[in-house]
Amino acid sequence: MKAVGYLKSLPIDQADSLMDIEIETPVATGRDILVKVAAVSVNPVDTKVRMRAEAEGDQHKILGWDAVGEVVAVGEDTELFKVGDQVWYAGDITRQGSNSEFQLVDERIVGTKPSSLSNEEAAAMPLTAITAYELLFARLDFTPGQTDADAEAGSPKPTILIMGAAGGVGSILTQLAKKLTNATVIGTASRPESEQWVRDLGADHVINHHQPLVAQLNDLGIINVTHVISLNHTEQHFPQLVEALAPQGKLALIDDPENGLDITLLKVKSLSLHWELMYTRSMFNTWDMQKQHDLLNQISQLIDDGVIKTTLGENYGTINAENLKRAHAHIETNQAVGKVVLEGF
């Protein structure tokens, strides 16, 4: 089968940073399903893994953690899918990725593709949707469908500040927070096009993360926020985020802060820190691994019901090394608005 992989970690402008290859088609056993991949998207994790993890021996490493496709074979222990089902998923970072014609994936982290979306529209969403949903409802303990009437007596109305709201995770997070919680949603963006994107996704307010955050919040009449979700460059903004948070507030993040964070700054306000990595369940085969199957089906229903929309940005064409190199280079600029998708081999 066709695939795109690499042997050595190289800058994306190097000829062998990604290569078109031919490998054997894998066989589904156990709870694995074999998916014929129709479309994929590219995430920042693709670029990070490419530069941090070299292939083992002479076996090419295949990236890709978003896919849409058709089930063409199932393992003997599968319970959730059958041949012919249309599915979407973000995969498992410990296994070969989706930049291949066929991919093995554990059915417990796979959902049914939204029927209202094309393959390219759906491919933009699984990883970011899982991350955003887990951030809100598993890490920060919001309840889907929460209203003001559900709030504890005397508690402040939740206010969520989303740092980097125009990116892949931020684009889903903004929609979920606005549609499924009772929170006031504030997103950050630094360019006119990204600011408009965040507003179109439903944010109540948009501020610029290159300007002092607290002053901008105060100009909106917001003294502090109850929750901060930081999606990139957390170390650059950390003191300001602590200042912006209300006492007993919650800070969640997904990035890898350079040189760490001085978490003692959280103590005076009794702030809590929450990490989200959507691969945790599959990496450790956790008891609740199948929650990602359930979650993806819930997102699929929300899309088909018109509650949230795809975050597709650009289609870079066929899945091959040349187009994936262009996609990686674009992601590495940190200026992508929406998701970059590739479709077909």
Short mmCIF file of C-alpha atoms in Angstrom, two decimals:
data_model
loop_
_atom_site.label_atom_id
_atom_site.label_comp_id
_atom_site.label_asym_id
_atom_site.label_seq_id
_atom_site.Cartn_x
_atom_site.Cartn_y
_atom_site.Cartn_z
CA MET A 1 0.00 0.00 0.00
CA LYS A 2 1.03 3.63 -0.45
CA ALA A 3 2.15 5.66 2.56
CA VAL A 4 4.22 8.68 3.52
CA GLY A 5 6.94 8.21 6.13
CA TYR A 6 10.49 9.07 7.18
CA LEU A 7 13.59 7.48 8.68
CA LYS A 8 15.36 10.46 10.28
CA SER A 9 14.12 13.61 11.99
CA LEU A 10 14.85 16.41 9.55
CA PRO A 11 13.70 19.99 8.90
CA ILE A 12 10.73 19.98 6.57
CA ASP A 13 12.69 21.63 3.73
CA GLN A 14 14.98 18.57 3.50
CA ALA A 15 14.28 16.08 0.70
CA ASP A 16 13.93 13.06 3.01
CA SER A 17 11.94 14.77 5.78
CA LEU A 18 8.89 12.95 4.36
CA MET A 19 8.98 10.31 1.62
CA ASP A 20 6.49 8.44 -0.55
CA ILE A 21 6.86 4.72 0.28
CA GLU A 22 5.24 1.34 -0.37
CA ILE A 23 4.61 -1.02 2.56
CA GLU A 24 2.54 -4.13 3.28
CA THR A 25 -1.13 -3.73 4.14
CA PRO A 26 -1.67 -4.65 7.81
CA VAL A 27 -4.14 -7.27 9.06
CA ALA A 28 -6.87 -6.57 11.62
CA THR A 29 -6.93 -8.75 14.76
CA GLY A 30 -8.44 -8.42 18.23
CA ARG A 31 -10.34 -5.15 18.64
CA ASP A 32 -8.56 -3.49 15.71
CA ILE A 33 -10.37 -2.43 12.57
CA LEU A 34 -8.67 -1.85 9.22
CA VAL A 35 -9.69 1.47 7.68
CA LYS A 36 -9.25 2.53 4.07
CA VAL A 37 -8.19 6.13 4.60
CA ALA A 38 -10.07 8.72 2.55
CA ALA A 39 -8.85 12.00 4.09
CA VAL A 40 -6.49 13.22 6.81
CA SER A 41 -5.59 16.49 8.48
CA VAL A 42 -2.27 17.79 9.79
CA ASN A 43 -1.83 18.89 13.40
CA PRO A 44 1.04 20.51 15.31
CA VAL A 45 1.72 17.10 16.87
CA ASP A 46 2.72 15.81 13.42
CA THR A 47 5.50 18.38 13.16
CA LYS A 48 6.64 17.83 16.74
CA VAL A 49 6.85 14.05 16.41
CA ARG A 50 8.66 14.38 13.08
CA MET A 51 11.41 16.36 14.78
CA ARG A 52 11.56 14.37 18.02
CA ALA A 53 11.04 10.71 17.14
CA GLU A 54 13.11 8.91 14.55
CA ALA A 55 12.09 5.63 12.97
CA GLU A 56 13.14 2.36 14.59
CA GLY A 57 15.57 0.36 12.49
CA ASP A 58 14.75 0.39 8.79
CA GLN A 59 10.96 0.67 9.27
CA HIS A 60 9.66 4.07 8.21
CA LYS A 61 7.72 6.04 10.78
CA ILE A 62 4.30 7.10 9.53
CA LEU A 63 2.70 10.24 10.95
CA GLY A 64 -0.93 11.35 10.94
CA TRP A 65 -3.46 11.53 13.77
CA ASP A 66 -6.68 12.50 12.09
CA ALA A 67 -8.49 10.35 9.56
CA VAL A 68 -11.78 9.60 7.90
CA GLY A 69 -12.40 6.41 6.00
CA GLU A 70 -14.26 3.14 5.47
CA VAL A 71 -13.92 -0.03 7.54
CA VAL A 72 -12.68 -2.80 5.20
CA ALA A 73 -11.85 -5.52 7.78
CA VAL A 74 -12.42 -6.14 11.49
CA GLY A 75 -10.62 -8.15 14.17
CA GLU A 76 -12.21 -11.18 15.78
CA ASP A 77 -13.11 -9.32 19.01
CA THR A 78 -14.68 -6.20 17.52
CA GLU A 79 -18.08 -5.13 18.83
CA LEU A 80 -18.69 -1.59 17.58
CA PHE A 81 -18.16 -1.61 13.80
CA LYS A 82 -18.63 -3.75 10.71
CA VAL A 83 -17.21 -3.72 7.20
CA GLY A 84 -18.59 -0.79 5.22
CA ASP A 85 -19.00 1.61 8.16
CA GLN A 86 -17.85 5.19 7.62
CA VAL A 87 -15.65 6.26 10.54
CA TRP A 88 -13.46 9.06 11.90
CA TYR A 89 -10.77 9.04 14.58
CA ALA A 90 -7.50 10.56 15.82
CA GLY A 91 -5.62 7.34 16.40
CA ASP A 92 -2.91 6.33 18.86
CA ILE A 93 0.44 8.11 19.00
CA THR A 94 2.24 4.86 19.87
CA ARG A 95 1.21 3.25 16.55
CA GLN A 96 1.68 3.98 12.85
CA GLY A 97 -0.36 6.98 11.72
CA SER A 98 -2.98 7.78 9.13
CA ASN A 99 -0.75 8.96 6.27
CA SER A 100 -1.25 5.60 4.56
CA GLU A 101 -3.83 3.96 2.32
CA PHE A 102 -4.92 1.59 5.08
CA GLN A 103 -4.57 1.93 8.86
CA LEU A 104 -5.14 -0.29 11.87
CA VAL A 105 -6.89 1.41 14.79
CA ASP A 106 -8.52 0.17 17.99
CA GLU A 107 -12.29 0.49 17.60
CA ARG A 108 -12.64 1.93 21.11
CA ILE A 109 -11.13 5.24 19.94
CA VAL A 110 -13.12 5.39 16.68
CA GLY A 111 -16.48 7.07 16.06
CA THR A 112 -19.09 7.12 13.32
CA LYS A 113 -18.39 9.88 10.79
CA PRO A 114 -20.94 12.74 10.71
CA SER A 115 -23.27 12.01 7.80
CA SER A 116 -23.68 15.69 6.99
CA LEU A 117 -19.97 16.30 6.32
CA SER A 118 -17.77 15.45 3.37
CA ASN A 119 -14.61 13.46 4.01
CA GLU A 120 -12.44 16.58 3.94
CA GLU A 121 -14.76 18.47 6.29
CA ALA A 122 -14.82 15.58 8.77
CA ALA A 123 -11.07 14.92 8.63
CA ALA A 124 -10.42 18.38 10.07
CA MET A 125 -11.97 17.55 13.41
CA PRO A 126 -11.31 14.34 15.40
CA LEU A 127 -8.10 15.21 17.30
CA THR A 128 -9.12 18.75 18.08
CA ALA A 129 -12.67 17.71 18.98
CA ILE A 130 -11.46 15.05 21.41
CA THR A 131 -8.97 17.46 22.98
CA ALA A 132 -11.50 20.27 23.33
CA TYR A 133 -14.25 18.01 24.69
CA GLU A 134 -11.94 16.39 27.22
CA LEU A 135 -10.62 19.79 28.31
CA LEU A 136 -14.08 21.12 29.07
CA PHE A 137 -15.91 18.09 30.36
CA ALA A 138 -13.24 15.72 31.74
CA ARG A 139 -10.54 18.08 33.02
CA LEU A 140 -12.50 21.23 33.96
CA ASP A 141 -15.69 19.41 35.02
CA PHE A 142 -18.21 21.40 33.02
CA THR A 143 -21.43 19.52 32.30
CA PRO A 144 -22.66 19.40 28.68
CA GLY A 145 -25.87 21.38 28.37
CA GLN A 146 -25.20 23.33 31.58
CA THR A 147 -27.41 26.39 32.15
CA ASP A 148 -27.43 29.24 34.63
CA ALA A 149 -30.15 27.39 36.56
CA ASP A 150 -27.70 24.52 37.14
CA ALA A 151 -25.15 26.74 38.88
CA GLU A 152 -24.45 26.42 42.58
CA ALA A 153 -26.19 29.15 44.57
CA GLY A 154 -23.99 32.22 44.91
CA SER A 155 -21.32 30.98 42.51
CA PRO A 156 -20.02 33.39 39.85
CA LYS A 157 -21.05 32.91 36.23
CA PRO A 158 -18.22 30.98 34.56
CA THR A 159 -15.92 33.01 32.33
CA ILE A 160 -13.52 31.10 30.07
CA LEU A 161 -10.45 32.72 28.51
CA ILE A 162 -9.19 30.65 25.56
CA MET A 163 -5.62 31.47 24.58
CA GLY A 164 -5.08 30.79 20.88
CA ALA A 165 -8.75 30.44 20.02
CA ALA A 166 -8.26 30.56 16.23
CA GLY A 167 -6.24 27.34 16.06
CA GLY A 168 -7.52 23.81 15.59
CA VAL A 169 -8.35 23.01 19.23
CA GLY A 170 -9.42 26.58 19.96
CA SER A 171 -11.87 26.55 17.05
CA ILE A 172 -13.73 23.54 18.44
CA LEU A 173 -13.35 24.64 22.05
CA THR A 174 -14.92 28.02 21.36
CA GLN A 175 -17.96 26.38 19.81
CA LEU A 176 -18.39 23.75 22.53
CA ALA A 177 -17.96 26.28 25.33
CA LYS A 178 -20.47 28.65 23.79
CA LYS A 179 -23.08 26.07 22.81
CA LEU A 180 -22.84 23.55 25.66
CA THR A 181 -21.97 25.61 28.76
CA ASN A 182 -23.34 28.72 30.41
CA ALA A 183 -19.96 30.45 30.37
CA THR A 184 -18.98 33.80 28.88
CA VAL A 185 -16.38 32.87 26.26
CA ILE A 186 -13.38 35.11 25.53
CA GLY A 187 -10.98 34.07 22.78
CA THR A 188 -7.60 35.50 21.89
CA ALA A 189 -6.42 36.23 18.35
CA SER A 190 -3.82 38.62 16.96
CA ARG A 191 -4.70 39.16 13.28
CA PRO A 192 -7.88 40.57 11.67
CA GLU A 193 -8.67 37.29 9.88
CA SER A 194 -8.16 35.15 12.98
CA GLU A 195 -10.13 37.60 15.12
CA GLN A 196 -13.06 37.40 12.70
CA TRP A 197 -12.78 33.59 12.63
CA VAL A 198 -13.12 33.45 16.43
CA ARG A 199 -16.08 35.81 16.42
CA ASP A 200 -17.77 33.73 13.74
CA LEU A 201 -17.33 30.65 15.95
CA GLY A 202 -19.41 32.36 18.65
CA ALA A 203 -16.97 33.94 21.11
CA ASP A 204 -18.56 36.68 23.22
CA HIS A 205 -15.34 38.72 23.12
CA VAL A 206 -11.99 38.58 21.32
CA ILE A 207 -8.80 40.11 22.71
CA ASN A 208 -5.20 40.21 21.45
CA HIS A 209 -2.69 37.89 23.17
CA HIS A 210 0.16 40.20 22.09
CA GLN A 211 -1.27 42.97 24.30
CA PRO A 212 -1.64 43.06 28.13
CA LEU A 213 -4.44 40.65 28.91
CA VAL A 214 -5.80 42.00 32.19
CA ALA A 215 -6.13 45.55 30.86
CA GLN A 216 -8.12 44.28 27.86
CA LEU A 217 -10.37 42.21 30.12
CA ASN A 218 -10.96 45.20 32.37
CA ASP A 219 -11.89 47.30 29.33
CA LEU A 220 -14.63 44.72 28.70
CA GLY A 221 -15.85 45.10 32.28
CA ILE A 222 -14.39 41.73 33.28
CA ILE A 223 -12.38 41.85 36.52
CA ASN A 224 -11.17 38.26 36.34
CA VAL A 225 -12.02 34.92 34.74
CA THR A 226 -12.92 31.62 36.38
CA HIS A 227 -11.16 29.42 33.81
CA VAL A 228 -8.21 29.78 31.47
CA ILE A 229 -7.47 27.28 28.71
CA SER A 230 -4.01 27.91 27.28
CA LEU A 231 -3.34 26.18 23.96
CA ASN A 232 0.12 27.50 23.06
CA HIS A 233 3.03 29.57 24.37
CA THR A 234 1.80 29.16 27.95
CA GLU A 235 5.20 30.13 29.38
CA GLN A 236 5.02 33.54 27.68
CA HIS A 237 1.71 34.42 29.27
CA PHE A 238 1.80 32.45 32.52
CA PRO A 239 2.14 35.38 35.01
CA GLN A 240 -0.66 37.25 33.21
CA LEU A 241 -2.89 34.17 33.23
CA VAL A 242 -2.40 33.80 36.98
CA GLU A 243 -3.23 37.48 37.43
CA ALA A 244 -6.35 37.17 35.26
CA LEU A 245 -7.74 34.18 37.13
CA ALA A 246 -10.16 34.60 40.00
CA PRO A 247 -9.29 33.01 43.36
CA GLN A 248 -9.96 29.24 43.22
CA GLY A 249 -9.95 29.42 39.43
CA LYS A 250 -8.74 26.71 37.07
CA LEU A 251 -5.94 26.74 34.50
CA ALA A 252 -5.79 24.06 31.80
CA LEU A 253 -3.14 23.64 29.12
CA ILE A 254 -2.11 21.30 26.32
CA ASP A 255 1.26 22.61 25.15
CA ASP A 256 4.83 21.93 26.31
CA PRO A 257 6.02 25.08 28.09
CA GLU A 258 9.70 25.75 27.48
CA ASN A 259 11.79 25.72 30.67
CA GLY A 260 8.75 24.67 32.69
CA LEU A 261 6.38 26.78 34.78
CA ASP A 262 6.73 28.21 38.28
CA ILE A 263 3.56 26.65 39.66
CA THR A 264 4.16 28.25 43.07
CA LEU A 265 2.50 31.32 41.53
CA LEU A 266 -0.78 29.40 41.76
CA LYS A 267 -0.66 28.97 45.52
CA VAL A 268 -1.91 32.31 46.84
CA LYS A 269 -5.13 32.11 44.85
CA SER A 270 -5.50 28.32 45.35
CA LEU A 271 -5.56 27.90 41.59
CA SER A 272 -5.67 24.39 40.13
CA LEU A 273 -3.65 23.18 37.14
CA HIS A 274 -5.05 20.69 34.62
CA TRP A 275 -3.23 18.93 31.77
CA GLU A 276 -4.93 17.45 28.74
CA LEU A 277 -3.39 14.94 26.34
CA MET A 278 -5.94 13.13 24.20
CA TYR A 279 -3.55 10.17 23.71
CA THR A 280 -3.48 9.26 27.41
CA ARG A 281 -6.36 6.79 27.19
CA SER A 282 -4.95 4.90 24.21
CA MET A 283 -1.32 5.05 25.40
CA PHE A 284 -2.16 3.45 28.73
CA ASN A 285 -5.16 1.39 27.64
CA THR A 286 -7.18 2.99 30.43
CA TRP A 287 -10.37 1.45 31.82
CA ASP A 288 -12.39 4.26 30.18
CA MET A 289 -10.69 4.14 26.77
CA GLN A 290 -14.03 3.62 25.03
CA LYS A 291 -15.14 7.07 26.18
CA GLN A 292 -13.36 8.42 23.09
CA HIS A 293 -15.66 6.30 20.91
CA ASP A 294 -18.66 7.71 22.78
CA LEU A 295 -17.26 11.25 22.62
CA LEU A 296 -16.70 11.12 18.85
CA ASN A 297 -20.25 9.86 18.36
CA GLN A 298 -21.56 12.74 20.48
CA ILE A 299 -19.58 15.25 18.41
CA SER A 300 -20.86 13.60 15.23
CA GLN A 301 -24.45 14.07 16.42
CA LEU A 302 -23.79 17.71 17.38
CA ILE A 303 -22.49 18.34 13.88
CA ASP A 304 -25.40 16.60 12.17
CA ASP A 305 -27.79 18.59 14.39
CA GLY A 306 -26.13 21.85 13.28
CA VAL A 307 -24.84 22.74 16.76
CA ILE A 308 -21.18 22.94 15.77
CA LYS A 309 -19.48 23.22 12.39
CA THR A 310 -16.33 21.94 10.74
CA THR A 311 -13.10 23.86 11.22
CA LEU A 312 -11.72 23.05 7.78
CA GLY A 313 -9.31 25.72 6.63
CA GLU A 314 -7.56 24.57 3.45
CA ASN A 315 -7.40 21.42 1.32
CA TYR A 316 -3.82 20.76 0.19
CA GLY A 317 -4.78 18.06 -2.30
CA THR A 318 -3.71 14.42 -2.56
CA ILE A 319 -2.05 12.63 0.35
CA ASN A 320 1.60 12.46 -0.72
CA ALA A 321 5.01 13.58 0.53
CA GLU A 322 5.10 16.80 -1.45
CA ASN A 323 1.73 18.04 -0.21
CA LEU A 324 2.36 16.90 3.36
CA LYS A 325 5.64 18.84 3.37
CA ARG A 326 3.73 21.97 2.38
CA ALA A 327 1.22 21.32 5.14
CA HIS A 328 3.93 20.78 7.77
CA ALA A 329 5.69 23.98 6.72
CA HIS A 330 2.43 25.91 7.01
CA ILE A 331 1.65 24.49 10.46
CA GLU A 332 5.17 25.38 11.63
CA THR A 333 4.48 29.08 10.94
CA ASN A 334 1.96 29.00 13.83
CA GLN A 335 -0.37 31.13 11.70
CA ALA A 336 -2.80 28.52 10.43
CA VAL A 337 -6.48 29.46 10.65
CA GLY A 338 -8.62 26.34 10.71
CA LYS A 339 -7.31 22.91 9.75
CA VAL A 340 -5.20 21.79 6.79
CA VAL A 341 -6.66 18.68 5.12
CA LEU A 342 -5.46 16.28 2.40
CA GLU A 343 -7.71 13.85 0.57
CA GLY A 344 -7.16 10.62 -1.39
CA PHE A 345 -4.03 8.85 -2.67
#
